Every structure is written in C-alpha cells, then in structure tokens.
Amino acid sequence: MTQEEVLEIFKKSNALLEGHFLLTSGLHSDRYLQCALVLRHPEQALALGAALAAKLLALTEKPDFVIAPAIGGILVAHEVARAAGVPALFAERQDGALILRRGFEIRPGEKAWVVEDVVTTGGSTKETMNVVTKAGGVVLAAGSLIDRSGGLADPGVPLAALAVLNVPTFTAEKCPLCKAGSQAVKPGSRS
Ligand code: ZN
C-alpha cells in the first residue's frame, strides 16, 4: 500500500480533514487526523494492519506479540497482530502511567512490536516500549498508521509508518490561518 493509497482511505473516511482547526491541546492546525473514523470500517482496519505488519516484517523478525497504548492503538495492534499471527496486548493509563492490566503478561526475552494509530512526538510509543522492557521484553520495532512528526520522531528502534505527514501546529498568536482572517473550528463541529 503506497502513502497515497493510505491517505486516500483516510480522506474517504473523513479521517483526514483540511481546514483551520482548534485542537484539544489548544493549538491550531491546518489538518486534523482522527484514526477512529478509518478504523470504524473493519475491512479498512484489516487492510491497514496487514500493510503495517508487512512493513514491520521487512525491518525485523516476527515478534512474539504486538502491543499498543490504549485507546487509539488497540485496533491497530489487533489488526497488525492478526496479520503476524501473534497475540495483541495493550497498555493503559492508571494514575497517569501506562501499565499492563487485565492479566496481560510479558515474559523475559519476549519480542514485541509497539504500534500506534498516530505518532506525533513518539512519546506514547516510548512509554509503551518502557512497559515492555521493564517486564524484560525486547522491542524489535515501532510502527504507526501515520507518522505526523514529519519523520522527526525517534523511538530508538526502527520505525515504520504507512504514511508520513508534516503537520505543523501553531499557537493562536502565531497561527498563519488566523492572521489570514479565518476562524479556527473544533474538529467535528462543522459538517
Ligand atoms: Zn488559527
């Protein structure tokens, strides 16, 4: 699957909007990504997961499991794991820190791919990697459907993404779209 084909699926699902957006962080941006809108279609989730698994398999051996940070990464881990024929785990936040719950276990020496829907800074990928390594596991590679860091995220292991986007964000004061006279809208507040 090429980057163009991936972005076409996103646009078709209204998961990649272009305009002038007020993000939950308070920053402004000219694009808005909402992977849940792509992943709500199981056949799209299946195809994207298979494509990401193929990219990861080109970088590393097959892992023992795939793991993602909840909630955004759960479906991605599930579909990548389906393609690789291994289990899918997820880590979730408790008191701010990502941990394994629900009886999920990582045994020492087990190898993992860490995946996400979108990598923005790589912060939650790194946090999920720490969950694996603290349990004695080994992270072979990281992957995401979209890398919106423009390729700047560096988790310290090979990183695969189906599409790389450079999506700048601005404070309201510095936003060129505001300067041009348009008003930022919350994503989803216009049809
Ligand atoms: Zn603005």
Short mmCIF file of N, CA and C and ligand atoms in Angstrom, two decimals:
data_model
loop_
_atom_site.label_atom_id
_atom_site.label_comp_id
_atom_site.label_asym_id
_atom_site.label_seq_id
_atom_site.Cartn_x
_atom_site.Cartn_y
_atom_site.Cartn_z
N MET A 1 0.84 -1.19 0.00
CA MET A 1 0.00 0.00 0.00
C MET A 1 0.88 1.24 0.00
N THR A 2 0.68 2.13 -0.99
CA THR A 2 1.51 3.34 -1.04
C THR A 2 0.95 4.41 -0.08
N GLN A 3 1.79 5.41 0.21
CA GLN A 3 1.35 6.51 1.07
C GLN A 3 0.09 7.17 0.49
N GLU A 4 0.04 7.32 -0.83
CA GLU A 4 -1.11 7.95 -1.48
C GLU A 4 -2.37 7.11 -1.26
N GLU A 5 -2.24 5.81 -1.38
CA GLU A 5 -3.40 4.93 -1.17
C GLU A 5 -3.88 5.00 0.28
N VAL A 6 -2.93 5.07 1.21
CA VAL A 6 -3.29 5.16 2.63
C VAL A 6 -4.03 6.47 2.91
N LEU A 7 -3.49 7.57 2.39
CA LEU A 7 -4.12 8.88 2.65
C LEU A 7 -5.48 8.97 1.97
N GLU A 8 -5.63 8.28 0.83
CA GLU A 8 -6.92 8.25 0.14
C GLU A 8 -7.98 7.58 1.02
N ILE A 9 -7.60 6.49 1.69
CA ILE A 9 -8.52 5.80 2.61
C ILE A 9 -8.91 6.74 3.76
N PHE A 10 -7.92 7.47 4.26
CA PHE A 10 -8.19 8.41 5.35
C PHE A 10 -9.16 9.52 4.90
N LYS A 11 -8.89 10.08 3.71
CA LYS A 11 -9.73 11.18 3.24
C LYS A 11 -11.15 10.70 2.97
N LYS A 12 -11.25 9.52 2.37
CA LYS A 12 -12.56 8.93 2.05
C LYS A 12 -13.38 8.74 3.33
N SER A 13 -12.71 8.49 4.45
CA SER A 13 -13.39 8.24 5.73
C SER A 13 -13.57 9.51 6.55
N ASN A 14 -13.22 10.67 5.96
CA ASN A 14 -13.23 11.94 6.69
C ASN A 14 -12.33 11.91 7.91
N ALA A 15 -11.29 11.08 7.85
CA ALA A 15 -10.37 10.95 8.98
C ALA A 15 -9.19 11.89 8.85
N LEU A 16 -9.06 12.50 7.68
CA LEU A 16 -8.01 13.49 7.47
C LEU A 16 -8.67 14.72 6.86
N LEU A 17 -8.91 15.71 7.73
CA LEU A 17 -9.61 16.91 7.29
C LEU A 17 -8.63 18.04 7.06
N GLU A 18 -8.92 18.87 6.07
CA GLU A 18 -8.11 20.05 5.81
C GLU A 18 -8.97 21.28 6.08
N GLY A 19 -8.38 22.26 6.76
CA GLY A 19 -9.12 23.46 7.11
C GLY A 19 -8.34 24.26 8.14
N HIS A 20 -9.02 24.70 9.18
CA HIS A 20 -8.42 25.52 10.23
C HIS A 20 -8.99 25.03 11.55
N PHE A 21 -8.19 24.28 12.28
CA PHE A 21 -8.73 23.54 13.41
C PHE A 21 -8.14 23.99 14.75
N LEU A 22 -9.01 23.98 15.74
CA LEU A 22 -8.60 24.20 17.12
C LEU A 22 -8.51 22.81 17.76
N LEU A 23 -7.28 22.38 18.08
CA LEU A 23 -7.07 21.04 18.63
C LEU A 23 -7.32 21.02 20.13
N THR A 24 -7.48 19.84 20.70
CA THR A 24 -7.74 19.75 22.14
C THR A 24 -6.57 20.32 22.94
N SER A 25 -5.38 20.34 22.35
CA SER A 25 -4.21 20.92 23.01
C SER A 25 -4.28 22.44 23.08
N GLY A 26 -5.27 23.03 22.35
CA GLY A 26 -5.37 24.49 22.31
C GLY A 26 -4.61 25.08 21.12
N LEU A 27 -3.82 24.24 20.44
CA LEU A 27 -3.06 24.71 19.28
C LEU A 27 -3.94 24.68 18.03
N HIS A 28 -3.51 25.46 17.04
CA HIS A 28 -4.21 25.50 15.76
C HIS A 28 -3.44 24.69 14.72
N SER A 29 -4.16 24.12 13.76
CA SER A 29 -3.51 23.35 12.70
C SER A 29 -4.35 23.42 11.44
N ASP A 30 -3.71 23.17 10.29
CA ASP A 30 -4.48 23.18 9.03
C ASP A 30 -4.97 21.79 8.66
N ARG A 31 -4.60 20.78 9.46
CA ARG A 31 -5.12 19.44 9.20
C ARG A 31 -5.51 18.77 10.51
N TYR A 32 -6.47 17.87 10.40
CA TYR A 32 -6.93 17.15 11.58
C TYR A 32 -7.06 15.67 11.24
N LEU A 33 -6.47 14.85 12.09
CA LEU A 33 -6.46 13.40 11.89
C LEU A 33 -7.33 12.74 12.95
N GLN A 34 -8.21 11.85 12.55
CA GLN A 34 -8.98 11.09 13.53
C GLN A 34 -9.05 9.64 13.05
N CYS A 35 -8.07 8.84 13.50
CA CYS A 35 -7.93 7.47 13.00
C CYS A 35 -9.14 6.60 13.30
N ALA A 36 -9.87 6.90 14.37
CA ALA A 36 -11.04 6.09 14.71
C ALA A 36 -12.03 6.06 13.56
N LEU A 37 -12.06 7.14 12.77
CA LEU A 37 -13.00 7.19 11.64
C LEU A 37 -12.59 6.24 10.52
N VAL A 38 -11.31 5.96 10.40
CA VAL A 38 -10.82 4.96 9.43
C VAL A 38 -11.04 3.56 9.98
N LEU A 39 -10.71 3.39 11.25
CA LEU A 39 -10.72 2.05 11.85
C LEU A 39 -12.13 1.56 12.17
N ARG A 40 -13.13 2.45 12.07
CA ARG A 40 -14.52 2.01 12.32
C ARG A 40 -14.97 1.05 11.23
N HIS A 41 -14.29 1.07 10.07
CA HIS A 41 -14.63 0.14 9.00
C HIS A 41 -13.69 -1.06 9.11
N PRO A 42 -14.20 -2.20 9.56
CA PRO A 42 -13.31 -3.35 9.82
C PRO A 42 -12.45 -3.75 8.63
N GLU A 43 -12.99 -3.63 7.40
CA GLU A 43 -12.18 -4.07 6.25
C GLU A 43 -11.02 -3.11 6.03
N GLN A 44 -11.19 -1.83 6.39
CA GLN A 44 -10.08 -0.88 6.28
C GLN A 44 -9.04 -1.13 7.37
N ALA A 45 -9.52 -1.42 8.58
CA ALA A 45 -8.60 -1.72 9.68
C ALA A 45 -7.76 -2.95 9.34
N LEU A 46 -8.43 -3.95 8.76
CA LEU A 46 -7.75 -5.19 8.36
C LEU A 46 -6.66 -4.90 7.34
N ALA A 47 -6.99 -4.13 6.30
CA ALA A 47 -6.04 -3.85 5.22
C ALA A 47 -4.86 -3.01 5.72
N LEU A 48 -5.16 -2.01 6.56
CA LEU A 48 -4.09 -1.14 7.07
C LEU A 48 -3.19 -1.92 8.03
N GLY A 49 -3.78 -2.77 8.85
CA GLY A 49 -2.99 -3.59 9.78
C GLY A 49 -2.08 -4.54 9.02
N ALA A 50 -2.59 -5.13 7.95
CA ALA A 50 -1.78 -6.06 7.15
C ALA A 50 -0.63 -5.30 6.49
N ALA A 51 -0.91 -4.10 6.00
CA ALA A 51 0.13 -3.31 5.34
C ALA A 51 1.22 -2.91 6.34
N LEU A 52 0.79 -2.54 7.55
CA LEU A 52 1.79 -2.15 8.56
C LEU A 52 2.61 -3.36 9.01
N ALA A 53 1.95 -4.51 9.15
CA ALA A 53 2.67 -5.72 9.53
C ALA A 53 3.72 -6.07 8.47
N ALA A 54 3.36 -5.91 7.19
CA ALA A 54 4.30 -6.21 6.11
C ALA A 54 5.51 -5.28 6.18
N LYS A 55 5.26 -4.00 6.49
CA LYS A 55 6.38 -3.05 6.61
C LYS A 55 7.29 -3.41 7.78
N LEU A 56 6.66 -3.81 8.88
CA LEU A 56 7.46 -4.16 10.07
C LEU A 56 8.25 -5.44 9.82
N LEU A 57 7.64 -6.39 9.12
CA LEU A 57 8.32 -7.66 8.82
C LEU A 57 9.52 -7.45 7.90
N ALA A 58 9.48 -6.36 7.13
CA ALA A 58 10.63 -6.05 6.27
C ALA A 58 11.79 -5.50 7.10
N LEU A 59 11.48 -5.05 8.34
CA LEU A 59 12.51 -4.46 9.20
C LEU A 59 13.07 -5.45 10.21
N THR A 60 12.21 -6.34 10.70
CA THR A 60 12.62 -7.23 11.79
C THR A 60 12.02 -8.61 11.59
N GLU A 61 12.44 -9.53 12.47
CA GLU A 61 11.81 -10.84 12.51
C GLU A 61 10.39 -10.71 13.06
N LYS A 62 9.64 -11.80 12.98
CA LYS A 62 8.30 -11.81 13.55
C LYS A 62 8.37 -11.71 15.07
N PRO A 63 7.54 -10.88 15.69
CA PRO A 63 7.60 -10.74 17.16
C PRO A 63 6.81 -11.86 17.83
N ASP A 64 6.91 -11.89 19.16
CA ASP A 64 6.07 -12.81 19.95
C ASP A 64 4.70 -12.21 20.21
N PHE A 65 4.63 -10.87 20.21
CA PHE A 65 3.35 -10.20 20.41
C PHE A 65 3.44 -8.77 19.89
N VAL A 66 2.26 -8.15 19.72
CA VAL A 66 2.18 -6.75 19.35
C VAL A 66 1.51 -6.03 20.51
N ILE A 67 1.97 -4.82 20.81
CA ILE A 67 1.39 -4.07 21.94
C ILE A 67 1.22 -2.61 21.55
N ALA A 68 0.15 -2.00 22.07
CA ALA A 68 -0.15 -0.60 21.76
C ALA A 68 -0.62 0.10 23.02
N PRO A 69 -0.50 1.43 23.06
CA PRO A 69 -1.14 2.19 24.12
C PRO A 69 -2.64 2.33 23.83
N ALA A 70 -3.47 2.13 24.86
CA ALA A 70 -4.92 2.31 24.72
C ALA A 70 -5.20 3.81 24.66
N ILE A 71 -6.29 4.27 24.09
CA ILE A 71 -7.30 3.50 23.37
C ILE A 71 -6.97 3.46 21.88
N GLY A 72 -6.32 4.54 21.42
CA GLY A 72 -6.13 4.71 19.99
C GLY A 72 -5.40 3.57 19.31
N GLY A 73 -4.50 2.90 20.03
CA GLY A 73 -3.68 1.88 19.38
C GLY A 73 -4.27 0.49 19.39
N ILE A 74 -5.35 0.29 20.16
CA ILE A 74 -5.83 -1.08 20.39
C ILE A 74 -6.20 -1.77 19.08
N LEU A 75 -6.98 -1.10 18.24
CA LEU A 75 -7.41 -1.74 16.98
C LEU A 75 -6.23 -1.95 16.05
N VAL A 76 -5.28 -1.04 16.08
CA VAL A 76 -4.10 -1.18 15.22
C VAL A 76 -3.29 -2.40 15.66
N ALA A 77 -3.06 -2.53 16.97
CA ALA A 77 -2.34 -3.70 17.48
C ALA A 77 -3.06 -4.98 17.11
N HIS A 78 -4.38 -4.96 17.23
CA HIS A 78 -5.19 -6.14 16.93
C HIS A 78 -5.02 -6.58 15.48
N GLU A 79 -5.07 -5.63 14.57
CA GLU A 79 -5.00 -5.97 13.13
C GLU A 79 -3.58 -6.31 12.69
N VAL A 80 -2.59 -5.64 13.27
CA VAL A 80 -1.20 -5.99 12.94
C VAL A 80 -0.91 -7.39 13.48
N ALA A 81 -1.40 -7.67 14.69
CA ALA A 81 -1.18 -8.98 15.30
C ALA A 81 -1.89 -10.08 14.53
N ARG A 82 -3.06 -9.76 14.00
CA ARG A 82 -3.78 -10.74 13.17
C ARG A 82 -2.93 -11.13 11.96
N ALA A 83 -2.36 -10.10 11.31
CA ALA A 83 -1.55 -10.36 10.11
C ALA A 83 -0.29 -11.15 10.46
N ALA A 84 0.28 -10.87 11.63
CA ALA A 84 1.52 -11.55 12.03
C ALA A 84 1.25 -12.91 12.67
N GLY A 85 0.00 -13.15 13.04
CA GLY A 85 -0.35 -14.42 13.67
C GLY A 85 0.15 -14.54 15.10
N VAL A 86 0.15 -13.41 15.82
CA VAL A 86 0.60 -13.38 17.22
C VAL A 86 -0.43 -12.64 18.06
N PRO A 87 -0.32 -12.73 19.41
CA PRO A 87 -1.29 -12.01 20.25
C PRO A 87 -1.12 -10.49 20.22
N ALA A 88 -2.22 -9.81 20.55
CA ALA A 88 -2.22 -8.34 20.66
C ALA A 88 -2.50 -7.96 22.11
N LEU A 89 -1.64 -7.12 22.67
CA LEU A 89 -1.82 -6.61 24.04
C LEU A 89 -2.01 -5.09 23.96
N PHE A 90 -2.51 -4.53 25.05
CA PHE A 90 -2.47 -3.07 25.14
C PHE A 90 -2.13 -2.65 26.55
N ALA A 91 -1.47 -1.50 26.63
CA ALA A 91 -1.17 -0.89 27.92
C ALA A 91 -2.13 0.27 28.11
N GLU A 92 -2.50 0.54 29.35
CA GLU A 92 -3.46 1.61 29.60
C GLU A 92 -3.02 2.44 30.79
N ARG A 93 -3.59 3.65 30.84
CA ARG A 93 -3.14 4.58 31.88
C ARG A 93 -3.86 4.34 33.21
N GLN A 94 -3.05 4.33 34.26
CA GLN A 94 -3.60 4.32 35.61
C GLN A 94 -2.78 5.35 36.39
N ASP A 95 -3.47 6.35 36.93
CA ASP A 95 -2.79 7.46 37.62
C ASP A 95 -1.72 8.08 36.73
N GLY A 96 -2.02 8.17 35.44
CA GLY A 96 -1.12 8.87 34.52
C GLY A 96 -0.06 8.01 33.87
N ALA A 97 0.21 6.82 34.42
CA ALA A 97 1.29 5.99 33.88
C ALA A 97 0.72 4.81 33.10
N LEU A 98 1.37 4.45 32.01
CA LEU A 98 0.94 3.29 31.23
C LEU A 98 1.37 2.01 31.94
N ILE A 99 0.42 1.10 32.10
CA ILE A 99 0.73 -0.18 32.73
C ILE A 99 -0.04 -1.28 32.03
N LEU A 100 0.37 -2.53 32.29
CA LEU A 100 -0.37 -3.69 31.80
C LEU A 100 -1.41 -4.07 32.84
N ARG A 101 -2.64 -4.27 32.39
CA ARG A 101 -3.70 -4.74 33.30
C ARG A 101 -4.34 -5.95 32.66
N ARG A 102 -5.47 -6.36 33.20
CA ARG A 102 -6.32 -7.40 32.61
C ARG A 102 -5.62 -8.75 32.46
N GLY A 103 -4.58 -8.99 33.24
CA GLY A 103 -3.91 -10.28 33.17
C GLY A 103 -2.92 -10.40 32.03
N PHE A 104 -2.70 -9.31 31.29
CA PHE A 104 -1.68 -9.36 30.24
C PHE A 104 -0.31 -9.58 30.88
N GLU A 105 0.49 -10.46 30.27
CA GLU A 105 1.82 -10.74 30.79
C GLU A 105 2.85 -10.69 29.68
N ILE A 106 4.02 -10.21 30.01
CA ILE A 106 5.17 -10.25 29.11
C ILE A 106 6.26 -11.04 29.83
N ARG A 107 6.74 -12.10 29.17
CA ARG A 107 7.79 -12.89 29.80
C ARG A 107 9.15 -12.37 29.36
N PRO A 108 10.16 -12.51 30.24
CA PRO A 108 11.50 -12.05 29.89
C PRO A 108 11.96 -12.64 28.56
N GLY A 109 12.50 -11.79 27.71
CA GLY A 109 13.02 -12.24 26.42
C GLY A 109 12.01 -12.22 25.29
N GLU A 110 10.74 -12.03 25.62
CA GLU A 110 9.72 -11.99 24.55
C GLU A 110 9.89 -10.73 23.71
N LYS A 111 9.69 -10.90 22.41
CA LYS A 111 9.94 -9.81 21.47
C LYS A 111 8.63 -9.15 21.02
N ALA A 112 8.68 -7.83 20.90
CA ALA A 112 7.45 -7.07 20.64
C ALA A 112 7.61 -6.09 19.49
N TRP A 113 6.50 -5.84 18.83
CA TRP A 113 6.34 -4.63 18.02
C TRP A 113 5.42 -3.71 18.82
N VAL A 114 5.79 -2.45 18.92
CA VAL A 114 4.95 -1.45 19.57
C VAL A 114 4.29 -0.63 18.47
N VAL A 115 2.96 -0.58 18.46
CA VAL A 115 2.28 0.15 17.39
C VAL A 115 1.30 1.18 17.95
N GLU A 116 0.98 2.15 17.10
CA GLU A 116 0.04 3.22 17.46
C GLU A 116 -0.76 3.59 16.24
N ASP A 117 -1.82 4.34 16.43
CA ASP A 117 -2.52 4.87 15.26
C ASP A 117 -1.72 6.03 14.66
N VAL A 118 -1.40 7.01 15.50
CA VAL A 118 -0.65 8.18 15.03
C VAL A 118 0.53 8.44 15.94
N VAL A 119 1.70 8.62 15.38
CA VAL A 119 2.85 9.08 16.15
C VAL A 119 2.96 10.58 15.96
N THR A 120 2.90 11.32 17.07
CA THR A 120 3.02 12.78 16.98
C THR A 120 4.41 13.20 17.44
N THR A 121 4.76 12.85 18.65
CA THR A 121 6.12 13.13 19.14
C THR A 121 6.89 11.84 19.40
N GLY A 122 6.17 10.74 19.44
CA GLY A 122 6.80 9.46 19.78
C GLY A 122 6.76 9.19 21.27
N GLY A 123 6.17 10.12 22.03
CA GLY A 123 6.16 9.99 23.48
C GLY A 123 5.43 8.75 23.99
N SER A 124 4.24 8.49 23.46
CA SER A 124 3.49 7.33 23.99
C SER A 124 4.05 6.03 23.44
N THR A 125 4.69 6.07 22.26
CA THR A 125 5.40 4.88 21.77
C THR A 125 6.53 4.53 22.74
N LYS A 126 7.28 5.56 23.13
CA LYS A 126 8.40 5.33 24.06
C LYS A 126 7.90 4.80 25.40
N GLU A 127 6.79 5.38 25.87
CA GLU A 127 6.23 4.91 27.15
C GLU A 127 5.82 3.45 27.07
N THR A 128 5.23 3.07 25.93
CA THR A 128 4.81 1.68 25.75
C THR A 128 6.03 0.77 25.63
N MET A 129 7.08 1.26 24.98
CA MET A 129 8.33 0.50 24.91
C MET A 129 8.87 0.23 26.31
N ASN A 130 8.76 1.24 27.20
CA ASN A 130 9.24 1.08 28.58
C ASN A 130 8.46 0.00 29.32
N VAL A 131 7.15 -0.10 29.03
CA VAL A 131 6.33 -1.15 29.65
C VAL A 131 6.89 -2.52 29.28
N VAL A 132 7.30 -2.65 28.00
CA VAL A 132 7.83 -3.93 27.51
C VAL A 132 9.19 -4.23 28.15
N THR A 133 10.07 -3.24 28.11
CA THR A 133 11.44 -3.50 28.58
C THR A 133 11.48 -3.69 30.11
N LYS A 134 10.60 -2.98 30.83
CA LYS A 134 10.56 -3.15 32.29
C LYS A 134 10.18 -4.58 32.66
N ALA A 135 9.36 -5.22 31.80
CA ALA A 135 8.94 -6.60 32.06
C ALA A 135 9.98 -7.60 31.54
N GLY A 136 11.09 -7.08 30.99
CA GLY A 136 12.13 -7.97 30.48
C GLY A 136 11.98 -8.30 29.01
N GLY A 137 10.99 -7.70 28.37
CA GLY A 137 10.78 -7.95 26.94
C GLY A 137 11.72 -7.11 26.08
N VAL A 138 11.71 -7.41 24.79
CA VAL A 138 12.59 -6.73 23.84
C VAL A 138 11.73 -6.10 22.75
N VAL A 139 11.92 -4.81 22.48
CA VAL A 139 11.17 -4.14 21.41
C VAL A 139 11.98 -4.22 20.12
N LEU A 140 11.41 -4.90 19.13
CA LEU A 140 12.11 -5.06 17.84
C LEU A 140 11.95 -3.82 16.98
N ALA A 141 10.74 -3.23 17.00
CA ALA A 141 10.46 -2.08 16.14
C ALA A 141 9.17 -1.42 16.61
N ALA A 142 8.95 -0.21 16.12
CA ALA A 142 7.72 0.51 16.39
C ALA A 142 7.04 0.83 15.06
N GLY A 143 5.73 0.95 15.10
CA GLY A 143 5.01 1.24 13.87
C GLY A 143 3.79 2.08 14.13
N SER A 144 3.35 2.81 13.11
CA SER A 144 2.11 3.57 13.22
C SER A 144 1.48 3.68 11.85
N LEU A 145 0.17 3.88 11.85
CA LEU A 145 -0.50 4.11 10.57
C LEU A 145 0.03 5.41 9.98
N ILE A 146 0.06 6.45 10.80
CA ILE A 146 0.51 7.76 10.35
C ILE A 146 1.61 8.27 11.27
N ASP A 147 2.67 8.77 10.68
CA ASP A 147 3.70 9.49 11.42
C ASP A 147 3.52 10.95 11.09
N ARG A 148 2.94 11.70 12.02
CA ARG A 148 2.67 13.11 11.73
C ARG A 148 3.78 14.01 12.27
N SER A 149 4.88 13.39 12.68
CA SER A 149 6.04 14.16 13.16
C SER A 149 6.89 14.63 11.99
N GLY A 150 6.50 14.26 10.77
CA GLY A 150 7.32 14.61 9.63
C GLY A 150 8.59 13.78 9.57
N GLY A 151 8.59 12.65 10.27
CA GLY A 151 9.76 11.78 10.29
C GLY A 151 10.74 12.13 11.39
N LEU A 152 10.33 13.05 12.29
CA LEU A 152 11.25 13.51 13.34
C LEU A 152 11.20 12.67 14.60
N ALA A 153 10.11 11.89 14.77
CA ALA A 153 10.01 11.05 15.96
C ALA A 153 11.09 9.99 15.91
N ASP A 154 11.79 9.80 17.03
CA ASP A 154 12.86 8.81 17.07
C ASP A 154 12.71 7.96 18.32
N PRO A 155 12.01 6.82 18.21
CA PRO A 155 11.81 5.99 19.39
C PRO A 155 13.05 5.19 19.78
N GLY A 156 14.11 5.23 18.95
CA GLY A 156 15.31 4.50 19.31
C GLY A 156 15.33 3.07 18.78
N VAL A 157 14.28 2.69 18.06
CA VAL A 157 14.22 1.40 17.36
C VAL A 157 13.72 1.71 15.95
N PRO A 158 13.85 0.77 15.01
CA PRO A 158 13.31 1.04 13.67
C PRO A 158 11.83 1.42 13.75
N LEU A 159 11.44 2.42 12.97
CA LEU A 159 10.06 2.92 12.99
C LEU A 159 9.46 2.82 11.60
N ALA A 160 8.32 2.15 11.49
CA ALA A 160 7.63 2.03 10.21
C ALA A 160 6.31 2.78 10.30
N ALA A 161 5.96 3.51 9.24
CA ALA A 161 4.66 4.18 9.18
C ALA A 161 4.12 4.02 7.77
N LEU A 162 2.80 3.89 7.67
CA LEU A 162 2.20 3.75 6.35
C LEU A 162 2.21 5.08 5.60
N ALA A 163 2.19 6.18 6.34
CA ALA A 163 2.25 7.49 5.71
C ALA A 163 2.94 8.46 6.66
N VAL A 164 3.78 9.31 6.10
CA VAL A 164 4.47 10.33 6.89
C VAL A 164 3.92 11.69 6.49
N LEU A 165 3.42 12.41 7.48
CA LEU A 165 2.87 13.74 7.23
C LEU A 165 3.64 14.76 8.05
N ASN A 166 3.80 15.94 7.49
CA ASN A 166 4.36 17.04 8.26
C ASN A 166 3.19 17.97 8.57
N VAL A 167 2.68 17.90 9.79
CA VAL A 167 1.51 18.69 10.17
C VAL A 167 1.91 19.69 11.24
N PRO A 168 2.23 20.91 10.84
CA PRO A 168 2.64 21.90 11.84
C PRO A 168 1.45 22.37 12.68
N THR A 169 1.72 22.69 13.93
CA THR A 169 0.70 23.28 14.80
C THR A 169 1.21 24.64 15.27
N PHE A 170 0.27 25.52 15.58
CA PHE A 170 0.62 26.89 15.95
C PHE A 170 -0.17 27.32 17.18
N THR A 171 0.41 28.21 17.98
CA THR A 171 -0.39 28.89 18.98
C THR A 171 -1.30 29.87 18.24
N ALA A 172 -2.39 30.26 18.88
CA ALA A 172 -3.33 31.18 18.23
C ALA A 172 -2.62 32.45 17.79
N GLU A 173 -1.68 32.92 18.63
CA GLU A 173 -0.98 34.18 18.33
C GLU A 173 -0.15 34.07 17.05
N LYS A 174 0.40 32.86 16.84
CA LYS A 174 1.32 32.70 15.70
C LYS A 174 0.67 31.99 14.51
N CYS A 175 -0.64 31.73 14.59
CA CYS A 175 -1.29 30.94 13.55
C CYS A 175 -1.43 31.75 12.25
N PRO A 176 -0.85 31.25 11.15
CA PRO A 176 -0.96 31.99 9.88
C PRO A 176 -2.39 32.00 9.34
N LEU A 177 -3.18 31.00 9.70
CA LEU A 177 -4.57 30.95 9.23
C LEU A 177 -5.40 32.03 9.93
N CYS A 178 -5.13 32.22 11.25
CA CYS A 178 -5.81 33.31 11.97
C CYS A 178 -5.40 34.66 11.39
N LYS A 179 -4.09 34.77 11.11
CA LYS A 179 -3.59 36.03 10.54
C LYS A 179 -4.26 36.34 9.21
N ALA A 180 -4.59 35.26 8.45
CA ALA A 180 -5.24 35.44 7.15
C ALA A 180 -6.73 35.74 7.29
N GLY A 181 -7.23 35.71 8.56
CA GLY A 181 -8.60 36.15 8.81
C GLY A 181 -9.63 35.07 9.02
N SER A 182 -9.25 33.80 8.92
CA SER A 182 -10.26 32.75 9.15
C SER A 182 -10.29 32.38 10.63
N GLN A 183 -11.34 31.67 11.02
CA GLN A 183 -11.51 31.31 12.42
C GLN A 183 -11.35 29.81 12.62
N ALA A 184 -10.60 29.43 13.65
CA ALA A 184 -10.39 28.00 13.92
C ALA A 184 -11.67 27.36 14.43
N VAL A 185 -11.95 26.15 13.97
CA VAL A 185 -13.13 25.42 14.46
C VAL A 185 -12.67 24.13 15.12
N LYS A 186 -13.48 23.68 16.09
CA LYS A 186 -13.20 22.38 16.70
C LYS A 186 -13.54 21.29 15.68
N PRO A 187 -12.67 20.30 15.48
CA PRO A 187 -12.97 19.24 14.52
C PRO A 187 -14.29 18.58 14.86
N GLY A 188 -15.10 18.35 13.85
CA GLY A 188 -16.38 17.70 14.08
C GLY A 188 -17.50 18.68 14.32
N SER A 189 -17.16 19.98 14.50
CA SER A 189 -18.21 20.95 14.80
C SER A 189 -18.80 21.53 13.52
N ARG A 190 -18.25 21.14 12.37
CA ARG A 190 -18.90 21.56 11.12
C ARG A 190 -19.06 20.32 10.25
N SER A 191 -20.05 20.35 9.39
CA SER A 191 -20.27 19.17 8.56
C SER A 191 -19.93 19.53 7.12
ZN ZN B 1 -5.62 29.73 13.79
#
